[in-house]
Coordinates of C-alpha atoms in Angstrom, one line a residue:
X1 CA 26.5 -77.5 -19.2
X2 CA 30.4 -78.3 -17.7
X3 CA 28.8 -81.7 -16.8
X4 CA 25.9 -80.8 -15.0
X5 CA 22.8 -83.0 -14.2
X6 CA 19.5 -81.5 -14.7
X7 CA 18.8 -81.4 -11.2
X8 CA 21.8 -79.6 -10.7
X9 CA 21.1 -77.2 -13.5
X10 CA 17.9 -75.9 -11.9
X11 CA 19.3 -75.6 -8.2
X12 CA 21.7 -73.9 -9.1
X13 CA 19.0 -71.4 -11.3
X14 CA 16.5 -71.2 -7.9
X15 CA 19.4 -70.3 -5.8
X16 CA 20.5 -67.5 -8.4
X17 CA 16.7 -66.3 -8.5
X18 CA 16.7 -66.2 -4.5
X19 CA 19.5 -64.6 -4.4
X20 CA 18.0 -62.0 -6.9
X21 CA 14.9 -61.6 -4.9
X22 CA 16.8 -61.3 -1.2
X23 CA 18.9 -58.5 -2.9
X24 CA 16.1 -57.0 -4.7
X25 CA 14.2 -56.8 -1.3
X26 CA 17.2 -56.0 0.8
X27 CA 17.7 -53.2 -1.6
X28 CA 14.6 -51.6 -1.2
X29 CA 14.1 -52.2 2.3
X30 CA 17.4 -50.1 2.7
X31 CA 16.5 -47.5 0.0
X32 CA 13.4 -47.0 2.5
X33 CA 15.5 -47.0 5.0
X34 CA 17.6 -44.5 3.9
X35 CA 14.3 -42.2 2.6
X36 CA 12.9 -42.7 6.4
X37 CA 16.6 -41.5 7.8
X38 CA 16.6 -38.7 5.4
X39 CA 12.9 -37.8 6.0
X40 CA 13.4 -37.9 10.0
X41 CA 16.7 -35.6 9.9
X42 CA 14.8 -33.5 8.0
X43 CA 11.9 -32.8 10.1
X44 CA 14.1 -32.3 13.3
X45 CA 16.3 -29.6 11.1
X46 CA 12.8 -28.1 10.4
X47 CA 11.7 -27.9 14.1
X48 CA 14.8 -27.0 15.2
X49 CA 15.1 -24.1 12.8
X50 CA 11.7 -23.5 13.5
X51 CA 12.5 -22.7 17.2
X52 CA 15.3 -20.2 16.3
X53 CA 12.2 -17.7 15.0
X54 CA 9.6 -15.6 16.9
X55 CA 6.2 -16.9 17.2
X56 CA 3.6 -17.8 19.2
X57 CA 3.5 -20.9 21.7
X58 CA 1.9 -24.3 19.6
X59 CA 0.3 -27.8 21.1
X60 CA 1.5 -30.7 20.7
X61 CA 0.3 -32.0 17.5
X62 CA -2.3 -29.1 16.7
X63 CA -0.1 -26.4 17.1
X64 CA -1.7 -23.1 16.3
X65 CA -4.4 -24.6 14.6
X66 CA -7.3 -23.6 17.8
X67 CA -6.1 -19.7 17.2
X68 CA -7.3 -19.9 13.7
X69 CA -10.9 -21.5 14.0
X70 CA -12.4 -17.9 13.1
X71 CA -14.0 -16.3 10.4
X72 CA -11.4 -15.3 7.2
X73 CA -11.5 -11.6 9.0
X74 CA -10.7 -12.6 12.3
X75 CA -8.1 -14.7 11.0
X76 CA -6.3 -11.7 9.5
X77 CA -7.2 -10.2 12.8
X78 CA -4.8 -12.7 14.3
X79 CA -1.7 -12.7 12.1
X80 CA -1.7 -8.8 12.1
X81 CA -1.3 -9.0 15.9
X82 CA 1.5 -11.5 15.7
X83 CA 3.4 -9.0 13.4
X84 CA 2.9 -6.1 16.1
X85 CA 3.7 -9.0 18.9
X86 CA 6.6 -10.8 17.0
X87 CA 7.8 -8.4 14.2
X88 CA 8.4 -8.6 10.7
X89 CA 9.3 -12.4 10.6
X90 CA 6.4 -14.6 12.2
X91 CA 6.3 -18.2 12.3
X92 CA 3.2 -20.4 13.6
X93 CA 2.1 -24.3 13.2
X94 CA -1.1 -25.8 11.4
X95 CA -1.0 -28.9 12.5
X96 CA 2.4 -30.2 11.1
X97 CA 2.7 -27.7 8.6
X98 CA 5.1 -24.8 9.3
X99 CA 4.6 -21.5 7.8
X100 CA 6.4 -18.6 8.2
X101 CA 4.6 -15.1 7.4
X102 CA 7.1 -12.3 6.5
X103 CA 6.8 -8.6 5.6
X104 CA 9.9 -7.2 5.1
X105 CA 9.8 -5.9 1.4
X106 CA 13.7 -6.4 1.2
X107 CA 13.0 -10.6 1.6
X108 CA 10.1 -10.7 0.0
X109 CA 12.1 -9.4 -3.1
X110 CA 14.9 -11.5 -2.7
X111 CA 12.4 -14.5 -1.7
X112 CA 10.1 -14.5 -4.4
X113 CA 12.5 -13.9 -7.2
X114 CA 14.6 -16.9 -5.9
X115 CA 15.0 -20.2 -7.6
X116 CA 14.8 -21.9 -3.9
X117 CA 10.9 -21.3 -3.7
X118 CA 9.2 -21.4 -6.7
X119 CA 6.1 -23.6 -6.4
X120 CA 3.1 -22.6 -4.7
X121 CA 2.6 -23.4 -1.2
X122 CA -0.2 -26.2 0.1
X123 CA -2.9 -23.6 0.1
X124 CA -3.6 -23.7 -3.9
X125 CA -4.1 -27.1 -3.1
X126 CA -7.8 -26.3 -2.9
X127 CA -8.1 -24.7 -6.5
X128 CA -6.8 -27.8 -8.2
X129 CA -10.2 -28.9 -7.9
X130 CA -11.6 -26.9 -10.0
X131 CA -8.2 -25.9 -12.4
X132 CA -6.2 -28.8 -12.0
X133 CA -2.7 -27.9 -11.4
X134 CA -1.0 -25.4 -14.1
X135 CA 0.2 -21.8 -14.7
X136 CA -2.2 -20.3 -11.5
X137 CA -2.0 -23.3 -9.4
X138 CA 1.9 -24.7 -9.3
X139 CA 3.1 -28.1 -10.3
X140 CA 4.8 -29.9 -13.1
X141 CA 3.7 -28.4 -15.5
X142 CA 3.0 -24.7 -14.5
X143 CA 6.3 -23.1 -16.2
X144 CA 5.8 -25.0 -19.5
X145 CA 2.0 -24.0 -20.0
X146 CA 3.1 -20.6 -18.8
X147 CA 5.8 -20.2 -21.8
X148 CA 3.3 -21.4 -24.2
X149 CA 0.8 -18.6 -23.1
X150 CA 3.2 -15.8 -22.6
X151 CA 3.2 -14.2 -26.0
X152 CA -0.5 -13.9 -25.8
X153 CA 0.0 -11.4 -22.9
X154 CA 3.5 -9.1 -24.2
X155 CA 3.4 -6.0 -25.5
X156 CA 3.3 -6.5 -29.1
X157 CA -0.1 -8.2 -28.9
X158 CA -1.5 -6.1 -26.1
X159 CA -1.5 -3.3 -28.6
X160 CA -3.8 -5.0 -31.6
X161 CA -5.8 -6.1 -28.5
X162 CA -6.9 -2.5 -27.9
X163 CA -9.1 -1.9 -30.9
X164 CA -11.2 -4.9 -29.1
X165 CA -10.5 -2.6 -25.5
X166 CA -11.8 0.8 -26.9
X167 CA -14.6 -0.8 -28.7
X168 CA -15.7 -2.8 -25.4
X169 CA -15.0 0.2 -23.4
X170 CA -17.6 2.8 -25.2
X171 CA -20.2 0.0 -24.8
X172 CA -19.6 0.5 -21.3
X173 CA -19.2 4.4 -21.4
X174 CA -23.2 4.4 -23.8
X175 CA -24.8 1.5 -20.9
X176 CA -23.4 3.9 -18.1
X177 CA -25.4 7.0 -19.6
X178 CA -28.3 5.4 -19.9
X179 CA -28.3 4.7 -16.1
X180 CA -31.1 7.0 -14.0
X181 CA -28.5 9.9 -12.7
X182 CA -30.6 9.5 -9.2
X183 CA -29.9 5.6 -9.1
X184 CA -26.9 4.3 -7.1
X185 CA -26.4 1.0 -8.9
X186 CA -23.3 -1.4 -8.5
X187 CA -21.0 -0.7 -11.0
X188 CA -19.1 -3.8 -11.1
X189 CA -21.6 -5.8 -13.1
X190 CA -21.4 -3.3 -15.9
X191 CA -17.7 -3.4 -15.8
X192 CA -17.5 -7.1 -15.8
X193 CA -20.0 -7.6 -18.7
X194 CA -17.2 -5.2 -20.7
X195 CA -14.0 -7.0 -19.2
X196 CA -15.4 -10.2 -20.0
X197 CA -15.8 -9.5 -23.6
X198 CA -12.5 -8.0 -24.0
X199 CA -10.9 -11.0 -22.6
X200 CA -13.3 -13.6 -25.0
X201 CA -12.4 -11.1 -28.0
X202 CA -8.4 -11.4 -27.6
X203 CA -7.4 -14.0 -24.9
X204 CA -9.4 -16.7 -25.8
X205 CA -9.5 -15.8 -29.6
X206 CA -13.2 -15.8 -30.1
X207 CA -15.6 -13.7 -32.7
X208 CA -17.7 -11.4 -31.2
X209 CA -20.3 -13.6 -32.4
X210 CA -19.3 -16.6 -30.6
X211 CA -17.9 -14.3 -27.3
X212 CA -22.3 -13.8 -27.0
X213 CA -23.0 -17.5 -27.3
X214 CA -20.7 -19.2 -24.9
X215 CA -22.2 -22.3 -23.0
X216 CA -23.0 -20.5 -19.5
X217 CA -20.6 -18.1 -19.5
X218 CA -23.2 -15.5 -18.1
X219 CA -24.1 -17.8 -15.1
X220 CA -20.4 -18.7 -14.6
X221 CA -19.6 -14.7 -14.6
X222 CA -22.3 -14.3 -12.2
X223 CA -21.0 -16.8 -9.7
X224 CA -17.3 -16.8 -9.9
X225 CA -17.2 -14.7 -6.4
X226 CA -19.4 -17.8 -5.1
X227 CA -16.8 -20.1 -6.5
X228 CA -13.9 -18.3 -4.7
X229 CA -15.7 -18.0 -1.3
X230 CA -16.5 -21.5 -1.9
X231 CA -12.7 -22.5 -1.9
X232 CA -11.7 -19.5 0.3
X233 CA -14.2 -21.1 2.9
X234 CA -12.7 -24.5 2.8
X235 CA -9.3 -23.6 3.1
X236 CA -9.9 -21.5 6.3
X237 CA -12.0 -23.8 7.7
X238 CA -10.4 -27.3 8.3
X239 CA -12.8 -29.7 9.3
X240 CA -14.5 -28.7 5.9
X241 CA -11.1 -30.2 4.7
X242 CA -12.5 -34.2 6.3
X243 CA -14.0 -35.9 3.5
X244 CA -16.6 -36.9 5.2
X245 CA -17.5 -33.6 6.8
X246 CA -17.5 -32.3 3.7
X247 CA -20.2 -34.7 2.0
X248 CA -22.5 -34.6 5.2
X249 CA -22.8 -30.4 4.9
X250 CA -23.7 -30.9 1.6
X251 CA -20.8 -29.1 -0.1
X252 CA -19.4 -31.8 -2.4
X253 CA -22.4 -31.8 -4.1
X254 CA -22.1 -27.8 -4.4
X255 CA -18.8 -28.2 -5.7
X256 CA -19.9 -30.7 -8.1
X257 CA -22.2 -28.5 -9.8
X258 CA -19.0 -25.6 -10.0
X259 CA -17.2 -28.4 -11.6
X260 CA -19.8 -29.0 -14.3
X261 CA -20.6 -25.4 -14.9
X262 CA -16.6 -24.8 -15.2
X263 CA -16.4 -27.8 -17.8
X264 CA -19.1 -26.7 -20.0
X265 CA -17.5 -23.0 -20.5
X266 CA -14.2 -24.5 -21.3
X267 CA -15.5 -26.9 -23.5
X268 CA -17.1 -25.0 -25.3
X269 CA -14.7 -22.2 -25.6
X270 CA -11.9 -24.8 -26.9
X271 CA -14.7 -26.4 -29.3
X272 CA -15.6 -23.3 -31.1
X273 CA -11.8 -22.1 -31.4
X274 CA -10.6 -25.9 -33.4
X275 CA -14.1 -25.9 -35.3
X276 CA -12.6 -21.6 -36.0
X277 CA -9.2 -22.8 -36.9
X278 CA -10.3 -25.8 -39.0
X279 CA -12.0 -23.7 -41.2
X280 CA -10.2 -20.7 -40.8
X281 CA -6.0 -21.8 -41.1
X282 CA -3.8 -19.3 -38.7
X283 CA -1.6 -16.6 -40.6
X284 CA -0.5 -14.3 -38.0
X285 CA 0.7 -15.9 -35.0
X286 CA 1.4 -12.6 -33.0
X287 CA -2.2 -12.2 -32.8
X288 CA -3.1 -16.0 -31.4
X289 CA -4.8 -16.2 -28.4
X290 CA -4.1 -18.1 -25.9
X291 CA -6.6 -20.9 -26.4
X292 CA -4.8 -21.3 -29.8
X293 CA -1.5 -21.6 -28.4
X294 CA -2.2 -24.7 -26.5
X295 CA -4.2 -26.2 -29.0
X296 CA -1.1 -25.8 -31.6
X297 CA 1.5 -26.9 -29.2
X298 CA 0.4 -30.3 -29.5
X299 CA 1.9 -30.2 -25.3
X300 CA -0.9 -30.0 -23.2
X301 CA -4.2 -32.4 -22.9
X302 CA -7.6 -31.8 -24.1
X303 CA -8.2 -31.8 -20.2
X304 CA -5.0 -29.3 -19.3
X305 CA -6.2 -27.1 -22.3
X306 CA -9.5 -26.8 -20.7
X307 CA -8.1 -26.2 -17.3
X308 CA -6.0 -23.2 -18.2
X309 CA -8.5 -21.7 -20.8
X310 CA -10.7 -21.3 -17.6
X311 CA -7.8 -20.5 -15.2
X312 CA -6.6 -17.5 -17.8
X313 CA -10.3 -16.3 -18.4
X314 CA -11.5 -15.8 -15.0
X315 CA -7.9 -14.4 -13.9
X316 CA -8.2 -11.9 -16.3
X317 CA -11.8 -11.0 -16.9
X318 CA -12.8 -10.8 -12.8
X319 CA -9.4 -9.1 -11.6
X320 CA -9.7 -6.9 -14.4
X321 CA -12.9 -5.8 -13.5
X322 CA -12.9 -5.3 -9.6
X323 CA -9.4 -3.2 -9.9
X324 CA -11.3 -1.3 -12.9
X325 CA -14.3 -0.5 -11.1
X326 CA -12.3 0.1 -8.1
X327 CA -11.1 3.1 -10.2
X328 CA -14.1 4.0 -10.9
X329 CA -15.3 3.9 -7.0
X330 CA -12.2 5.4 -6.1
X331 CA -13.0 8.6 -8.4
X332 CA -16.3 8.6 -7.5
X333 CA -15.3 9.0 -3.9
X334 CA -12.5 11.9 -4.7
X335 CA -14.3 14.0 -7.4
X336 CA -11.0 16.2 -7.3
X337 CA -8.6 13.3 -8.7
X338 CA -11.8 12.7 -11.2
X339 CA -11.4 16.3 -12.2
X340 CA -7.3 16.0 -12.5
X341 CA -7.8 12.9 -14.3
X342 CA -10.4 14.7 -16.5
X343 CA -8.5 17.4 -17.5
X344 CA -5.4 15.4 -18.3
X345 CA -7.1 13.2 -20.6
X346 CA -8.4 16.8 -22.8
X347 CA -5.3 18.1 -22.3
X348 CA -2.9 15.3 -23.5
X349 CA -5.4 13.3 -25.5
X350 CA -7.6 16.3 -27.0
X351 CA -11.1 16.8 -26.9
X352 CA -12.1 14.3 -29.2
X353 CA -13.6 10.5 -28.6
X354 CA -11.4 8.9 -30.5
X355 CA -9.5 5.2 -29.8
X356 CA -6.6 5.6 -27.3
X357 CA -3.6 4.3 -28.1
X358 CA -0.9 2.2 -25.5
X359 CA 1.1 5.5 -25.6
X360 CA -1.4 7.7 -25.2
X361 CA -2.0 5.9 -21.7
X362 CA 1.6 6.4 -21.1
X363 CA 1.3 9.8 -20.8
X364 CA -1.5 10.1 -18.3
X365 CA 0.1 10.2 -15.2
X366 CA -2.5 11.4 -12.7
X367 CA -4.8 8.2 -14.5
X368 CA -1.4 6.3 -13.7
X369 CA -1.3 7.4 -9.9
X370 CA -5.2 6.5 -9.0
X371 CA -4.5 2.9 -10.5
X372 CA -1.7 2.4 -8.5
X373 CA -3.8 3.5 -5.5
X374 CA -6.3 1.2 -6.5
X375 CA -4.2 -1.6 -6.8
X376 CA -2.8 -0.8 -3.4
X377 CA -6.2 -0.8 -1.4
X378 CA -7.5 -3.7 -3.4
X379 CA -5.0 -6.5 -3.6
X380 CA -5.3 -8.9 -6.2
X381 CA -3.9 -11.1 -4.1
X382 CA -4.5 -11.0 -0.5
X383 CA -1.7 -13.1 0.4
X384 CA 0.9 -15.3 -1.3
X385 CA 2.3 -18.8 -0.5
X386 CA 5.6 -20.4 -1.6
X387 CA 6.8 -24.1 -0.6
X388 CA 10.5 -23.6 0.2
X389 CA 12.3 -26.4 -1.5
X390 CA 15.8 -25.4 -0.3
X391 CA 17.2 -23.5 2.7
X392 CA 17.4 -19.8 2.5
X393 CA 18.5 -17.5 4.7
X394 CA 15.9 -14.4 5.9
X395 CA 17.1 -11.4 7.8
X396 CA 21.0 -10.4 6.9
X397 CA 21.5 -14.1 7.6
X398 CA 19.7 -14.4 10.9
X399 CA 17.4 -16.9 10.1
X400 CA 17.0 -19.7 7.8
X401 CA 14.1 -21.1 6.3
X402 CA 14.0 -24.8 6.5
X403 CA 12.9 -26.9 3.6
X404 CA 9.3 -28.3 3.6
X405 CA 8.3 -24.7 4.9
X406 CA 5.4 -22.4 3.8
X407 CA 6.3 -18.8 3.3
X408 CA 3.2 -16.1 3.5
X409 CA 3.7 -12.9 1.8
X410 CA 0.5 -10.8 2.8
X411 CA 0.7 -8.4 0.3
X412 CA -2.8 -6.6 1.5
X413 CA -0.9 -6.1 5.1
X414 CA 2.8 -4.8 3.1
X415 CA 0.2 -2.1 1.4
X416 CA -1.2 -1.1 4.5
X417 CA 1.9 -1.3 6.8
X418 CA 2.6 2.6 8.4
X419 CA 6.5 1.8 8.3
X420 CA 5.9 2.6 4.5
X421 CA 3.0 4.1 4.0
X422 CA 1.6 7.2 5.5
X423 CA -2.0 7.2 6.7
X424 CA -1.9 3.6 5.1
X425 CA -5.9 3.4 5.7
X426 CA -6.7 6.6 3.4
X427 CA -7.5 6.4 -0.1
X428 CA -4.6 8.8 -1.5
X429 CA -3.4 8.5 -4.9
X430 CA -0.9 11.5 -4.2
X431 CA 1.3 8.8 -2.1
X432 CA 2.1 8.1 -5.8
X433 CA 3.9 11.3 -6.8
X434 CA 7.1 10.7 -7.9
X435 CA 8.9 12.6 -5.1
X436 CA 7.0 10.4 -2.8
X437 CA 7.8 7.3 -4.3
X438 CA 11.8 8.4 -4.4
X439 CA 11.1 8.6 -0.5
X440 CA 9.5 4.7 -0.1
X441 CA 11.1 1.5 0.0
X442 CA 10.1 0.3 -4.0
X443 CA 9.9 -3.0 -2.2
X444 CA 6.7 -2.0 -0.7
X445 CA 4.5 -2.1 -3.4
X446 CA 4.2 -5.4 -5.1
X447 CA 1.0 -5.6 -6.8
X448 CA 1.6 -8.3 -9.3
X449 CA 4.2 -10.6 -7.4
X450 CA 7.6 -10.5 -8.3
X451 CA 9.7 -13.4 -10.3
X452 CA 9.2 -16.3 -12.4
X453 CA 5.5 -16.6 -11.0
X454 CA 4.3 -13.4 -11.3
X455 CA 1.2 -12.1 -12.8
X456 CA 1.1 -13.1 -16.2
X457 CA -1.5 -10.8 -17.3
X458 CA -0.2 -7.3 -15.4
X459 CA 0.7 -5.3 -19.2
X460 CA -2.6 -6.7 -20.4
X461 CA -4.6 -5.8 -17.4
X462 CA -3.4 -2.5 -17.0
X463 CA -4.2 -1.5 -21.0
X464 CA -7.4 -2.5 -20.4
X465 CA -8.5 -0.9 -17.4
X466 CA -6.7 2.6 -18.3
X467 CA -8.5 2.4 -22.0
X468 CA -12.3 1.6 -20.0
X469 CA -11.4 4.7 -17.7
X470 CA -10.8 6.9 -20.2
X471 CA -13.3 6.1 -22.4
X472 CA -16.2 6.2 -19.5
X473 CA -14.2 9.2 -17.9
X474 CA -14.8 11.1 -21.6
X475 CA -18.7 11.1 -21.1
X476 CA -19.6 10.4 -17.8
X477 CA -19.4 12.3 -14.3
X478 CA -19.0 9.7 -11.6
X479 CA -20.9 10.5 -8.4
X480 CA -20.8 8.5 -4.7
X481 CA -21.9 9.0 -1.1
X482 CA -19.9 9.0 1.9
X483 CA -16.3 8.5 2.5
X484 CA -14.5 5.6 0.7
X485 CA -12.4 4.7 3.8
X486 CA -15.6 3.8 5.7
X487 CA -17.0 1.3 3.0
X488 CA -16.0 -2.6 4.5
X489 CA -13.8 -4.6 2.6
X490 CA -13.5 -8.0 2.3
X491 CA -10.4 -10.0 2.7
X492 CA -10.4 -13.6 1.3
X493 CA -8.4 -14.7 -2.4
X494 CA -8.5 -10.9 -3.2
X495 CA -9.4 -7.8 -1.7
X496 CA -12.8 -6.2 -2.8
X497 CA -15.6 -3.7 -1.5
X498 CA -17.5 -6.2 0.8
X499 CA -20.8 -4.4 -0.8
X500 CA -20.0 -4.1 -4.4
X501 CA -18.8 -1.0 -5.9
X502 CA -21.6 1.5 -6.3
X503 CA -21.7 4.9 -7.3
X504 CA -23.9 7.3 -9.7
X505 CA -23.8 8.5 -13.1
X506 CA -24.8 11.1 -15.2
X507 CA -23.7 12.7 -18.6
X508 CA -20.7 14.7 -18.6
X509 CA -21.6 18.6 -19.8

């Protein structure tokens, strides 16, 4: 080697290796470097921008944190007085963590239909517990699980789904006529029982057979408003959020047990649909559910599959049934929108009890306007939270939102807010008259999110609950107490009646 000894031959090959090594280090100490610069300019941009908006005073290190150790209630309590203190655009500290809450419907338009925010904020956090991350939850994967599931949820299968509706729906309409016309019962659990099988019946693609004999699907229907206060109550409540904390109290071992229960629904509901499509090859892919379609993407997991199949059955099932028996409450409560509704359905439908059809419910306008009510007074979701990932400007320009920041959308406030909605504490339906909605901002009213991260299931949901009214509406004369306005709500995930939905019925003559 050019005359080399051997000696020389290997000095030469340590000095080349620690050379190598110095550079490889040097390297990564100023790659860190660099990240840490980066990281640090950053966080002052944030802070600094952070200044430049209205908001209340914060600690040192806590920030607003103290103002928010109060029950979920009080808490909303709180931010609504920052928006009468502050205005439309509120921003307070957690800690560390800046979020921003706004309420102009103008931004929240432009906000969530930009390519700037879209993953969820540090809130769903809490739900990946239980889901994993995915199409409800944010993360890597969400937009390609969501693309996969999407035909599922479109128009085209929405209408074979409704044989499945109307047949579920006159189950519900016969159990609500057996009912004692003296007895005020709680509606809700009827309605579930019927949403649920709709959704096991189409959604997850099972027989009717098999939708009656899933793994604990009755106990899991029975305690998926525990579940969500569970995780409602540890995201509001931080020190729950300290490992240890969380052991000594006892609640790791209570979410254990939801973790068990939610694997042995999904399990089973993923078993029985590859044992179904082993021995019974697909032919008609527009009619897949959505189990099937991430089984035959050969994409997802056997543990992603089984997160999702729970994430789109409780989604759709639950929310389904508390806006659907709010209907129901709400027509209860005003027995002259029952009567309009009524009519219209004889008048546009005819007299007979037949299946109704997607545009059949097209034409039922007054049905339309107390479902839009509905969905106003009970959000589906209380609030929403965005992670900004890149600067956007709020306000004609005014202010920017940094990067790293959490963005708040209360949607149950934007329903209620009086700059939009007249007597925004009255259960109204007339507010959606078409005159009246010329007159409002259509920003307003965002029941299902906006953008690329919107409700999946708001054409799906929306068959179903208008083809349960209908068919219940057809026999049965809905009765309540009272004043709907005075019944307590409860404002956590979702908005529902904080003490169920309950109500009368009797046989329609």
């Amino acid at each position: 080697m050019l005359g080399l000894s051997t000696w020389q031959v290997l000095l030469c090959a340590a000095i080349a290796a620690v050379v190598a090594y110095c550079t490889t280090v040097t390297s990564t100490i100023l790659e860190y470097a660099w990240w840490w610069r980066d990281r640090v300019r950053a966080r002052r941009r944030l802070v600094r921008l952070a200044a430049r908006m209205p908001g209340p005073p914060a600690w040192p290190l806590l920030g607003n944190a103290l103002v928010f150790m109060a029950s979920p209630q009080d808490q909303l309590n709180i931010i609504t007085g920052f928006f009468e203190k502050y205005g439309p655009y509120v921003r307070f500290w957690l800690g560390p963590d800046l979020n921003i809450c706004i309420k102009d419907p103008a931004d929240i338009r432009m906000l969530l239909t930009s390519n700037k925010i879209n993953q969820k904020g540090p809130l769903y956090e809490f739900m990946k517990q239980f889901i994993g991350p995915g199409i409800l939850t944010g993360g890597p994967t969400w937009r390609n699980h969501r693309k996969i599931a999407t035909p599922s949820y479109n128009k085209k299968c929405v209408v074979r789904f409704a044989k499945v509706f109307n047949r579920e729906a006159q189950v519900l309409a016969e159990a609500l006529l057996k009912k004692d016309p003296g007895r005020t019962f709680d509606v809700y659990h009827d309605v579930v029982a019927c949403t649920t099988q709709c959704v096991c019946q189409t959604l997850m693609g099972l027989s009717k057979e098999d939708s009656t004999n899933v793994k604990r699907m009755e106990e899991l229907v029975y305690k998926t408003q525990t579940i969500y206060s569970f995780i409602f109550t540890k995201m509001t409540h931080w020190w729950l959020q300290i490992p240890l904390i969380f052991s000594l109290t006892g609640r790791k071992k209570i979410g254990d047990e939801y973790l068990r229960l939610l694997d042995d629904f999904s399990s089973d509901v993923v078993a029985k649909r590859r044992r179904a499509m082993k021995e019974s090859p697909v032919v008609d892919e527009e009619t897949l559910g959505v189990v099937d379609r991430f089984l035959l993407s050969g994409e997802m997991s056997d543990r992603e599959v089984k997160w999702e199949t729970f994430t789109l059955f409780t989604t759709s099932q639950e929310a389904s049934a508390k806006i659907a028996a709010g209907v129901l409450l709400i027509l209860a409560h005003l027995p002259e929108w029952q009567d309009k509704v009524h009519d219209e359905i004889l008048e546009l439908l005819g007299p007979v009890d037949c299946d109704v059809t997607e545009e059949e419910l097209k034409k039922l306008h007054c049905l339309d306007m107390v479902y839009k009510e509905t969905l106003r007074y009970l959000s589906i979701a209380a609030f929403i939270q965005r992670t900004v990932e890149e600067e956007v400007t709020v306000k004609n320009g005014e202010l920017t939102l940094p990067s790293g920041a959490s963005v708040i959308i209360p949607i149950h406030m934007l329903h209620r807010d009086p700059h939009y909605w007249r007597d925004p504490y009255k259960v109204d339906p007339a507010r959606f008259l078409p005159e009246t909605v010329r007159e409002r901002d259509p920003n307003a009213f965002v029941p299902f999110s906006l953008g690329a991260m919107d409700c999946l299931g708001r054409v799906y949901a929306t068959s179903l609950i208008k083809t349960l009214v209908v068919r219940v509406l057809r026999k049965v004369q809905l009765e309540a107490d009272g004043n709907i306005e005075d019944l307590d709500l409860n404002v956590a995930i979702s908005v529902k009646f904080a003490d169920g939905y309950n109500l009368r019925a009797r046989p329609r003559v």
